[in-house]
CSV table of C-alpha atoms and ligand atoms in Angstrom, one decimal:
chain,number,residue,atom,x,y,z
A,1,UNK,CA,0.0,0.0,0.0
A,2,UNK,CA,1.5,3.3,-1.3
A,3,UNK,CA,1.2,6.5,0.9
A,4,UNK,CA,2.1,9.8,-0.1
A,5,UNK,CA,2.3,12.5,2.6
A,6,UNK,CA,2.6,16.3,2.6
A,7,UNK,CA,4.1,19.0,4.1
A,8,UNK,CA,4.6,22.8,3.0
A,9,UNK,CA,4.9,25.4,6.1
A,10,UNK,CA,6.3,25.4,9.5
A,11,UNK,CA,3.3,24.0,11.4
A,12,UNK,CA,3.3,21.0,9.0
A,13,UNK,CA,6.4,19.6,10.6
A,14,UNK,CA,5.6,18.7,14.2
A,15,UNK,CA,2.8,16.8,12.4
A,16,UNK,CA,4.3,14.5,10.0
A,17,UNK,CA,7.2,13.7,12.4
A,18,UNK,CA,5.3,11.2,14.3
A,19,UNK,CA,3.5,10.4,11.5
A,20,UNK,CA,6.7,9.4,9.4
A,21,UNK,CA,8.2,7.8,12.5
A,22,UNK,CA,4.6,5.6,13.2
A,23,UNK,CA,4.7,4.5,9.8
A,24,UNK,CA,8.5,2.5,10.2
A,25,UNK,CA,7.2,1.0,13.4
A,26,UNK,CA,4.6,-0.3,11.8
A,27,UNK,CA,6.8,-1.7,8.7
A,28,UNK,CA,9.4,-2.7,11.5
A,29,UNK,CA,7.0,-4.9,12.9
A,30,UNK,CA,6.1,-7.0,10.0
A,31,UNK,CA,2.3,-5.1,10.3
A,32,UNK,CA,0.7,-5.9,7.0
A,33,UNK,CA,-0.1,-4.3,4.7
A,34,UNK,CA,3.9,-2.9,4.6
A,35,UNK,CA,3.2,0.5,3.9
A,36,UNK,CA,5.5,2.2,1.3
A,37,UNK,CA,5.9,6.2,2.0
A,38,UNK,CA,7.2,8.9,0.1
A,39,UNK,CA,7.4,12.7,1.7
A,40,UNK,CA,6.3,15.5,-0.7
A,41,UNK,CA,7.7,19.1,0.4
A,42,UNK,CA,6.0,21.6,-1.3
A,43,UNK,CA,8.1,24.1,-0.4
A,44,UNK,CA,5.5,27.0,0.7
A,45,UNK,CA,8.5,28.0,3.9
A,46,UNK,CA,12.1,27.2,2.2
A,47,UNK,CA,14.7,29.3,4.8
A,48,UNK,CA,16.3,27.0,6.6
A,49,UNK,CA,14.6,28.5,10.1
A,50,UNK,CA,11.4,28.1,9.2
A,51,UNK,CA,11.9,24.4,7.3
A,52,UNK,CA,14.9,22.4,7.0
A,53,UNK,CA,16.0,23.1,11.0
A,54,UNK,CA,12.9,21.5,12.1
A,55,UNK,CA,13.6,18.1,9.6
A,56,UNK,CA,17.2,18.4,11.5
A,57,UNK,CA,15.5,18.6,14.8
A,58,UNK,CA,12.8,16.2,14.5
A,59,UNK,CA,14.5,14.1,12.8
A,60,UNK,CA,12.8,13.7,9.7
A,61,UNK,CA,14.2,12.2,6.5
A,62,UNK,CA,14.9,14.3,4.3
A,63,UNK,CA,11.8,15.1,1.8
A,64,UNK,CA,11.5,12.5,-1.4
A,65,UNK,CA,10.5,15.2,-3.5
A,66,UNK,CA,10.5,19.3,-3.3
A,67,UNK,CA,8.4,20.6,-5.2
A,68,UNK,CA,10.3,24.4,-4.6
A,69,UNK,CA,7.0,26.2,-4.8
A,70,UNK,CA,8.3,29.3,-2.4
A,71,UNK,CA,6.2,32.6,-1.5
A,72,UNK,CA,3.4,34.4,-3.7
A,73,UNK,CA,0.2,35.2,-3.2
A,74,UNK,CA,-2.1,32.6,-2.5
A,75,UNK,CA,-3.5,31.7,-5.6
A,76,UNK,CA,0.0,31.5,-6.8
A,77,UNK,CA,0.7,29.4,-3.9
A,78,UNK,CA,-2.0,27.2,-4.1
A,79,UNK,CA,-1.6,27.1,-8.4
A,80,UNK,CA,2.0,26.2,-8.5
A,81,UNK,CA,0.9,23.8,-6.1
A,82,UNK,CA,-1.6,22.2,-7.5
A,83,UNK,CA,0.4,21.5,-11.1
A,84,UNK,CA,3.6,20.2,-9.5
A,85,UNK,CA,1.7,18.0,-7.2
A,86,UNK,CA,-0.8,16.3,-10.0
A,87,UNK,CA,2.9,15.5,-12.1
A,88,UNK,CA,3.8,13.7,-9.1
A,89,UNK,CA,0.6,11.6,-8.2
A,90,UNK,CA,0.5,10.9,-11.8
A,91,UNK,CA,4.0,9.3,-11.6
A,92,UNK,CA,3.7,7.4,-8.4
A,93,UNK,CA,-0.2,6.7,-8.1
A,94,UNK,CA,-0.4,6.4,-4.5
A,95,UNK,CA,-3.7,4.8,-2.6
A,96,UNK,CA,-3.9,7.6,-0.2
A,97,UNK,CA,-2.6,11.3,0.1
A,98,UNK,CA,-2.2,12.7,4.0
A,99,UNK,CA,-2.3,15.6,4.2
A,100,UNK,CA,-2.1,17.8,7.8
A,101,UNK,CA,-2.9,21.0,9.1
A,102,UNK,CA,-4.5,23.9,7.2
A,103,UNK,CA,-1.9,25.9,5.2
A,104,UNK,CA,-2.1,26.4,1.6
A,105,UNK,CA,-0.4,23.3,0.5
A,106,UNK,CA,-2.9,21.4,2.9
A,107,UNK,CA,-5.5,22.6,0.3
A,108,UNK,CA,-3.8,22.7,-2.7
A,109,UNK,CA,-2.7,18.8,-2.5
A,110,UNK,CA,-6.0,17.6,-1.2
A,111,UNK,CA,-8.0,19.3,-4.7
A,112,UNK,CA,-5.3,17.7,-6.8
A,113,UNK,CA,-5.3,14.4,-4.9
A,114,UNK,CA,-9.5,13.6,-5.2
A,115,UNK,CA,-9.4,15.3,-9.0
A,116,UNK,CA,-6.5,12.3,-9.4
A,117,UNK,CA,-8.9,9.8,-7.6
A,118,UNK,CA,-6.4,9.2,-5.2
A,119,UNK,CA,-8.1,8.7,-1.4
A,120,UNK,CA,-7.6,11.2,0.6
A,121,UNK,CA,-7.1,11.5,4.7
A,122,UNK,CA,-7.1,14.8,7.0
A,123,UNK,CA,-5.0,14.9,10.0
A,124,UNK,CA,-6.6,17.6,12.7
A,125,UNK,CA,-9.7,17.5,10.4
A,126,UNK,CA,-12.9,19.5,11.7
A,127,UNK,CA,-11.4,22.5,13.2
A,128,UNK,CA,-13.2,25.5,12.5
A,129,UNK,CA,-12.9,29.5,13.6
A,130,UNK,CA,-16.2,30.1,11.6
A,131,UNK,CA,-14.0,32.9,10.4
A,132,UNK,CA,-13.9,33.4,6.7
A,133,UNK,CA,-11.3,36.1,6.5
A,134,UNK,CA,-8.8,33.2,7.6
A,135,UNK,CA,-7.2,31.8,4.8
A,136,UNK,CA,-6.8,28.7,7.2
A,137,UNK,CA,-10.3,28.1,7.5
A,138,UNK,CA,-11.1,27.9,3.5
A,139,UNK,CA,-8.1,25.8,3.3
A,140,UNK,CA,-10.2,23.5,6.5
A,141,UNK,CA,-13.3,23.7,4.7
A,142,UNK,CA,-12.1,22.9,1.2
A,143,UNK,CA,-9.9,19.7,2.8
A,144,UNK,CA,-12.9,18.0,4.8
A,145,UNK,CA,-15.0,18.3,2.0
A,146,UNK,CA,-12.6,16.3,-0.2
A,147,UNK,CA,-11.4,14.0,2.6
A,148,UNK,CA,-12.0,10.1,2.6
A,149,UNK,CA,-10.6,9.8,6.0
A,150,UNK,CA,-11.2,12.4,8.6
A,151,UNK,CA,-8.9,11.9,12.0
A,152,UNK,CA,-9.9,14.5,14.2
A,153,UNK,CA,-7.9,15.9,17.5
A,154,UNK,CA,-11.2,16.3,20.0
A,155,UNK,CA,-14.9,15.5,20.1
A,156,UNK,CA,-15.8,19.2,19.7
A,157,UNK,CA,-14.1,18.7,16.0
A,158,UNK,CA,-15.4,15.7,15.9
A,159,UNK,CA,-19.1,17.2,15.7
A,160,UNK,CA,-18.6,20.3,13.9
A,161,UNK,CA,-18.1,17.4,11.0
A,162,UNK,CA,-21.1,15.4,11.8
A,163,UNK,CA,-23.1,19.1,11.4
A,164,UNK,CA,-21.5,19.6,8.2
A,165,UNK,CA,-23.0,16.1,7.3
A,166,UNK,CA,-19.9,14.1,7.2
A,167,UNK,CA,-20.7,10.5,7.5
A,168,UNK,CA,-19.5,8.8,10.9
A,169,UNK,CA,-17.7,5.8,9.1
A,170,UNK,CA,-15.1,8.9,7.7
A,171,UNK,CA,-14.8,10.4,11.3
A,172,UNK,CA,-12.2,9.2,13.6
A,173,UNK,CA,-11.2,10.3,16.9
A,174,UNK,CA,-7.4,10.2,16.5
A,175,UNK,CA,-6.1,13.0,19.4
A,176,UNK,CA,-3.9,15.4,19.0
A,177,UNK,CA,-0.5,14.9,16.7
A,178,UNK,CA,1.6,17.8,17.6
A,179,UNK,CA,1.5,16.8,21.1
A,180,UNK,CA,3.2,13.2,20.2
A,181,UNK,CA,6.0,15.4,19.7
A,182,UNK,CA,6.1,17.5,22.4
A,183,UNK,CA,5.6,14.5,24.2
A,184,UNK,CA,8.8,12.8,22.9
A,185,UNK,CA,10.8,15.9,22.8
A,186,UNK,CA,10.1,18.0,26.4
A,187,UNK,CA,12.9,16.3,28.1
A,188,UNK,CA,15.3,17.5,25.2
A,189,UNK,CA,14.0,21.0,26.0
A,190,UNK,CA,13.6,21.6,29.8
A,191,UNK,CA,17.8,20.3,29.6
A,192,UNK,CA,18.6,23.3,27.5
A,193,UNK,CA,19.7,26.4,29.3
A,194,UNK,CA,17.5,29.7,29.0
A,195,UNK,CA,20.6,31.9,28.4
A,196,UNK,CA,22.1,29.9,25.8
A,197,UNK,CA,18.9,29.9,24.3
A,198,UNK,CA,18.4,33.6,24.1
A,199,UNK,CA,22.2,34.4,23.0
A,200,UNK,CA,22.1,31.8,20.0
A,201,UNK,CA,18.6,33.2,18.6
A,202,UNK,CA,19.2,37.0,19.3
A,203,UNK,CA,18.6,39.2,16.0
A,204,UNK,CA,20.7,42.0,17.0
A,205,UNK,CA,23.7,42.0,18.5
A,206,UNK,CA,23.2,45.4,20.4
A,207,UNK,CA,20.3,43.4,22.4
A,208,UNK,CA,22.8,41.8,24.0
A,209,UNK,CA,23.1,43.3,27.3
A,210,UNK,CA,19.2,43.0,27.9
A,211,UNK,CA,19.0,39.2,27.7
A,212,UNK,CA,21.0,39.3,31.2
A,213,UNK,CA,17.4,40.7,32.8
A,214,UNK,CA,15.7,37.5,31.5
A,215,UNK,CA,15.5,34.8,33.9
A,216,UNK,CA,12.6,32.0,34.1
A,217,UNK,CA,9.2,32.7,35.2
A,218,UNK,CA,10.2,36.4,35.1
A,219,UNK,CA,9.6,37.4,31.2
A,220,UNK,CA,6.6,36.5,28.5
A,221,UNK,CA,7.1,34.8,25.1
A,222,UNK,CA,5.2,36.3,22.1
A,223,UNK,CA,4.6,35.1,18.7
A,224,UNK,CA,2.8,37.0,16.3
A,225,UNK,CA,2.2,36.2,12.6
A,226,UNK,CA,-0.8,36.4,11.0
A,227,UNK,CA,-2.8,38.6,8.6
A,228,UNK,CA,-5.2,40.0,10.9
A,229,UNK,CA,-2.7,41.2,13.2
A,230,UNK,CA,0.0,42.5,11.1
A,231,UNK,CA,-1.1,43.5,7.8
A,232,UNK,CA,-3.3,46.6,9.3
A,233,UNK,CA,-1.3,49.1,10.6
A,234,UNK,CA,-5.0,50.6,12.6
A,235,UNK,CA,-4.2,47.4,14.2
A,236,UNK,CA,-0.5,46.6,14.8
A,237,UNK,CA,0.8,50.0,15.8
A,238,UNK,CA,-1.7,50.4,18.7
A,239,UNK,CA,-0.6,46.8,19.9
A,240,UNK,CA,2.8,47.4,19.2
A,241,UNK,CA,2.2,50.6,21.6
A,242,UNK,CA,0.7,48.9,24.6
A,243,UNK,CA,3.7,46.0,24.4
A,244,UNK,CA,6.5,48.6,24.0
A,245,UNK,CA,5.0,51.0,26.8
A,246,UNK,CA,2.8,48.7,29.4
A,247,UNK,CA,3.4,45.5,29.1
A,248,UNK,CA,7.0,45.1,28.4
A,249,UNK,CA,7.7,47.3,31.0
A,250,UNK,CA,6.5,44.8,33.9
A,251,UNK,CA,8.0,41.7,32.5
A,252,UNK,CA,10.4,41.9,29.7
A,253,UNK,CA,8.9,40.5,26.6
A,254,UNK,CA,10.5,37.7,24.1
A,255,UNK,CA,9.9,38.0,20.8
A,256,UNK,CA,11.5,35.0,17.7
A,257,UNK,CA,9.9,37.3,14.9
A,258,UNK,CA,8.1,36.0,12.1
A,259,UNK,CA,9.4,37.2,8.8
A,260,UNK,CA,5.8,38.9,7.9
A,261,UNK,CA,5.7,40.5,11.0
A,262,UNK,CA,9.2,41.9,10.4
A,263,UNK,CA,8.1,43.4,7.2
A,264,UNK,CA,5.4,45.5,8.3
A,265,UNK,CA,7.0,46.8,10.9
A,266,UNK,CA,9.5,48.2,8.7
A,267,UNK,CA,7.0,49.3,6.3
A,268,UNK,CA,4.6,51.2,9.0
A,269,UNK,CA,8.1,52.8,10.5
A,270,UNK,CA,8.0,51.0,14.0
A,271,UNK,CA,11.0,49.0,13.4
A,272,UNK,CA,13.7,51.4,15.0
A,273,UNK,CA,11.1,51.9,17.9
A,274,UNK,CA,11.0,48.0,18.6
A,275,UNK,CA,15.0,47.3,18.5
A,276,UNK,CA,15.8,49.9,20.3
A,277,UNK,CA,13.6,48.6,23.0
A,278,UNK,CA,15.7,47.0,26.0
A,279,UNK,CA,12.4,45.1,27.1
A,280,UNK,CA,11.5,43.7,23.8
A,281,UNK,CA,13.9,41.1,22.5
A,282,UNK,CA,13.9,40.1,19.4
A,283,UNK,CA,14.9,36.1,18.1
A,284,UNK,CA,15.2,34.7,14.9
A,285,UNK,CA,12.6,32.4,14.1
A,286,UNK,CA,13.3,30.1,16.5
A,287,UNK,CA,13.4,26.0,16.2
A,288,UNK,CA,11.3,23.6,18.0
A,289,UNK,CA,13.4,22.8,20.8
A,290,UNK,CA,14.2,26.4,21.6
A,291,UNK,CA,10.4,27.3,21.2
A,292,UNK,CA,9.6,24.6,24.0
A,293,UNK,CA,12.3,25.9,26.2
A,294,UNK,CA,10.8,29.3,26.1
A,295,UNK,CA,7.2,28.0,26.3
A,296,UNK,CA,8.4,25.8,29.6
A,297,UNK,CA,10.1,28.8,30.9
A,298,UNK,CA,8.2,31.9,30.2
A,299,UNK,CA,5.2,33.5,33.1
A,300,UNK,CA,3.3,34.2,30.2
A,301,UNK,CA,2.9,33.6,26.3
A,302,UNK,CA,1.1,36.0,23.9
A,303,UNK,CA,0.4,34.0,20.5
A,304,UNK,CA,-1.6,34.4,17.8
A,305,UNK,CA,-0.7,30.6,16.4
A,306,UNK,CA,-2.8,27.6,16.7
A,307,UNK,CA,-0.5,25.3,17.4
A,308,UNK,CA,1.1,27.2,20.5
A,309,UNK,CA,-2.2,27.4,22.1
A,310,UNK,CA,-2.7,23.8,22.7
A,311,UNK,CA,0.8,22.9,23.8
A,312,UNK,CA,0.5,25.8,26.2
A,313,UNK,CA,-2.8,23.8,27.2
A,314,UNK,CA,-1.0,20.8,28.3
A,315,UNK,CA,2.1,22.6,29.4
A,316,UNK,CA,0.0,24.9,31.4
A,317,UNK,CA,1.5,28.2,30.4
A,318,UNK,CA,-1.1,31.1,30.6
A,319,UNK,CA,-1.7,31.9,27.0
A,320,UNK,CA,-3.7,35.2,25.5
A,321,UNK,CA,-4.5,34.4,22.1
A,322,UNK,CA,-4.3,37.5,20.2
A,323,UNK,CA,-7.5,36.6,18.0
A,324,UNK,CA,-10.9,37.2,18.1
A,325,UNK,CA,-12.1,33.3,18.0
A,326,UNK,CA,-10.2,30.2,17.4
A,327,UNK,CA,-10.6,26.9,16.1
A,328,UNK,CA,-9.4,25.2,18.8
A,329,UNK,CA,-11.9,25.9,21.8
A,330,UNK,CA,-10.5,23.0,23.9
A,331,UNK,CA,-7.4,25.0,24.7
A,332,UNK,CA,-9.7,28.1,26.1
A,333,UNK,CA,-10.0,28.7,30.1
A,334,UNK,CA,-13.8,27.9,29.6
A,335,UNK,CA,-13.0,24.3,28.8
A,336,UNK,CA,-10.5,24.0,31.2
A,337,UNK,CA,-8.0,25.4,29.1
A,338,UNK,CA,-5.0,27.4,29.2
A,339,UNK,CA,-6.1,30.4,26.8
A,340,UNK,CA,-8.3,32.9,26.7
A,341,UNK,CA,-9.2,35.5,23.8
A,342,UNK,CA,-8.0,38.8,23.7
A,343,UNK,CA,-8.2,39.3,19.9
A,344,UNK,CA,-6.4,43.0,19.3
A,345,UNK,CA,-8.9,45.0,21.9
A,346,UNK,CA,-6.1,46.3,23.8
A,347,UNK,CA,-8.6,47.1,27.0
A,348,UNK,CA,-8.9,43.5,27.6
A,349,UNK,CA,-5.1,42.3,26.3
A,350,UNK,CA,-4.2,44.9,29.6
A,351,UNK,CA,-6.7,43.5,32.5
A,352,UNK,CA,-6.1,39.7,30.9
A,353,UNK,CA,-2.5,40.4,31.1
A,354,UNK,CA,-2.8,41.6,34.5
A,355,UNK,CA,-4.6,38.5,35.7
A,356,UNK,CA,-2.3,36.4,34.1
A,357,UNK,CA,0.2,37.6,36.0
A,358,UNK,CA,-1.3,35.8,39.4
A,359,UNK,CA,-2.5,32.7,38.2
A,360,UNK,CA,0.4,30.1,37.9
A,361,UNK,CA,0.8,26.9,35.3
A,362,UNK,CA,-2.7,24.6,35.1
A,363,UNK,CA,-1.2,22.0,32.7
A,364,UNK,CA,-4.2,19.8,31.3
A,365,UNK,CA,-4.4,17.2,28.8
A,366,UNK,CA,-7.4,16.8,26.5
A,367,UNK,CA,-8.6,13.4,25.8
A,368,UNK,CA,-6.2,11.2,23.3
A,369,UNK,CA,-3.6,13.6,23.6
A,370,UNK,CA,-1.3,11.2,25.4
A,371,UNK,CA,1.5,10.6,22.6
A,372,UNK,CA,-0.3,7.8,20.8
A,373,UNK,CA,-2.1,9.6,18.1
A,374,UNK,CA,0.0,8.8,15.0
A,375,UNK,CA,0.1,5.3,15.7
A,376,UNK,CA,-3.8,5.3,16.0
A,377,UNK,CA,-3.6,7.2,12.5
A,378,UNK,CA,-1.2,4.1,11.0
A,379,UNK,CA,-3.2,1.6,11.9
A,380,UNK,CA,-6.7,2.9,10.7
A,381,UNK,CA,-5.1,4.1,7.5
A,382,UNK,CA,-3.4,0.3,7.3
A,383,UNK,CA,-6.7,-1.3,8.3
A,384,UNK,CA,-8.7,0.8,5.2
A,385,UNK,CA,-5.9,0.0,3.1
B,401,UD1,C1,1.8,30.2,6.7
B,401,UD1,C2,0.4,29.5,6.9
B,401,UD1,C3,-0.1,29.7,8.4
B,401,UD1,C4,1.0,29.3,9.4
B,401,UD1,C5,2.3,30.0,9.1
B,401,UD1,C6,3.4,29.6,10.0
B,401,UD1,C7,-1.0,29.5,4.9
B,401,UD1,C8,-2.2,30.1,4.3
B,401,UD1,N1,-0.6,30.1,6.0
B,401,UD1,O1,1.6,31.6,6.8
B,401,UD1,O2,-1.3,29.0,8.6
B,401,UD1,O3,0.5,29.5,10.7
B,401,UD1,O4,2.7,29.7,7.7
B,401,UD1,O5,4.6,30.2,9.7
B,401,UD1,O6,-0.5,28.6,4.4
B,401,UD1,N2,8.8,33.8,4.1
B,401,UD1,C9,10.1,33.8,4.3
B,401,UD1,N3,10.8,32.6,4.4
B,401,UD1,C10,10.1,31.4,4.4
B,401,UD1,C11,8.7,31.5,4.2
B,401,UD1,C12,8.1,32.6,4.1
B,401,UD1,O7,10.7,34.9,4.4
B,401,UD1,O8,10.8,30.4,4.5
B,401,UD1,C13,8.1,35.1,3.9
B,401,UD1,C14,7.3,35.1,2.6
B,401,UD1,O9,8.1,35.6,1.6
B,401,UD1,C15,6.1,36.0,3.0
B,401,UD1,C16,5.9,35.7,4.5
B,401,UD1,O10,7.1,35.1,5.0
B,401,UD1,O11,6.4,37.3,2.9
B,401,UD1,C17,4.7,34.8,4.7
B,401,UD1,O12,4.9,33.5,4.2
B,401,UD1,P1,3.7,32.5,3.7
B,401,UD1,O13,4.2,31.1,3.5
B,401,UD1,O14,3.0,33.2,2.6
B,401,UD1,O15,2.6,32.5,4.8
B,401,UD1,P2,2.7,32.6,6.4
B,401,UD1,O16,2.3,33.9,6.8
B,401,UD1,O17,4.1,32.1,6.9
């Protein structure tokens, strides 16, 4: 049985790891059907911080094919995408595409995959922010749609599909992928030292002196990348305002900056503002390991990414999700999560921020995240065959 998998951005790579790594266990153990693999890269991120450090990391083999498709807009994306990745299920004819996630190449492979007749499964299928302006969720909606195979990470996700009118033979209850990694790798991280951390992702040398102020429990982690937050200035400026003046100034504030984020802070004019801050550090992209260290070690972390809020949820680190709904309510306070909504209303970023700084770590762990999840997604794809 012939499985090709995909990944294209960052958040693709936690998920295949344990994916990739299920899949030899299974062959390792004489399971049959001996399930032949091949690893498609689309190549959406392509600097070695935001891709090829995490294959180093995580130890994935390197990708059978790159398909080199880089940045554009998304219909560029998504197009480039979808002609590179029909030459390649025309030349291998898998049984099944698996695809994770929600980025573009999420989308793009799963159209090409079902207009190919090639089966087609959905790891962290069912998620939805009900939020159109996400390219995320059309990239969601268009890959459940098409999806043979639908493993979901909670019940909540689990429903939202059976309301869309997915039949229940399609849905299954796999848990939550990214958090077999964290699970196999938060040894590797708590080891690592906070300092050496800092010093080998600073961006600017002259921020030096500040990282000497940063010890752990005593700063906040921030991460900050999408659209909705970055790309309107009426929005980004004021939040930049209230980091650089309130909030930085009660607990210094680590920053590993997204490369968008970078860019419009040079083209609204706040860059000098920020890195000349000595409260606001600024990282490189960081890589997994170093992320989990500074997740582990911060009082607080600020995020606008999916994936952060749920390992904060079983980590336990107070999280304000800088977003106005999510697609992940099992990682809110309300479900006994670690997160809670701020979206960009500064008014309640500065009396959640407040709170946040008197509650301590409530570590929980949804049902089925426990580490098993990609072997649960082996077998069931083995067993459909
Ligand atoms: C993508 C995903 C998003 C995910 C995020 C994580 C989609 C629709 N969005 O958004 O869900 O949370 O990745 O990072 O797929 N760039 C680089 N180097 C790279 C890659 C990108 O400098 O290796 C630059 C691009 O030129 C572009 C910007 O970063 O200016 C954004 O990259 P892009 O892949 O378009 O989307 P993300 O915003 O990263």
């Amino acid at each position: 049985m012939k499985i090709i998998s995909v990944v294209g951005a960052r958040p693709n790579f936690m998920k295949i790891a344990p994916f990739v790594q299920a899949i030899e266990r299974h062959n390792e153990n004489a399971k049959k059907p001996v399930l032949e693999h091949l690893l498609v890269h689309t190549g959406q991120h392509y600097d070695d911080k935001m891709s090829q450090g995490f294959f180093d990391e995580l130890c994935i083999p390197q990708a059978d094919l790159n398909l080199g498709i880089g940045s554009g807009s998304h219909a560029e994306q998504v197009g480039r995408t979808m002609i590179e990745f029909e030459k390649v299920l025309k030349a291998h004819r898998p049984d099944w595409v698996v695809v994770v996630g929600d980025v573009n190449a999420t989308c793009a492979c799963s159209i090409t995959a079902k207009k190919e007749q090639v089966k087609l499964a959905h790891i962290e299928a069912g998620l939805r922010s009900r939020d159109m302006s996400m390219p995320e969720e059309i990239n969601r909606l268009v890959t459940d749609r098409l999806s043979d195979l639908l493993f979901t990470p909670d019940p909540l996700s689990s429903a939202n599909l059976r309301a869309e009118g997915v039949p229940e033979e399609k849905i299954l209850f796999a848990g939550n992928i990214m958090i077999d990694t964290l699970e196999q790798q938060r040894d590797r991280a708590s080891q690592l030292n906070l300092a050496e951390v800092l010093h080998r992702n600073l961006l600017l040398a002259d921020q030096k002196q500040s990282i000497s102020a940063i010890t752990a429990g005593h700063f906040a982690a921030m991460t900050l990348h999408r659209p909705s937050n970055v790309d309107c200035r009426g929005v980004f400026e004021p939040l930049m305002k209230f980091l650089l003046d309130e909030l930085s100034a009660q607990l210094p504030l680590v920053w590993p900056i997204h490369p968008r984020a970078r860019k419009q802070l040079e083209t609204y004019g706040l860059w000098d503002r920020v890195r000349r801050s000595p409260k606001l550090i600024l990282l490189e992209p960081v890589g997994y390991h170093d992320m989990l260290k500074l997740n582990l070690s911060c009082r607080m972390l600020l995020t606008d990414s999916g994936g952060l809020q749920e390992e904060c949820c079983v980590l336990g680190t107070p999280c304000l999700t800088l977003r106005a709904n999510t697609e992940r309510p099992v990682t809110l306070r309300e479900h006994g999560g670690a997160s809670v909504l701020v979206g960009n209303d500064i008014g309640r970023l500065r009396i959640e921020s407040q709170l946040m700084l008197n509650i301590g770590r409530h570590p929980v762990r949804p049902e089925n995240w426990d580490g098993n999840t990609a072997r649960r997604i082996v077998e069931a794809l083995a067993q459909r065959g």
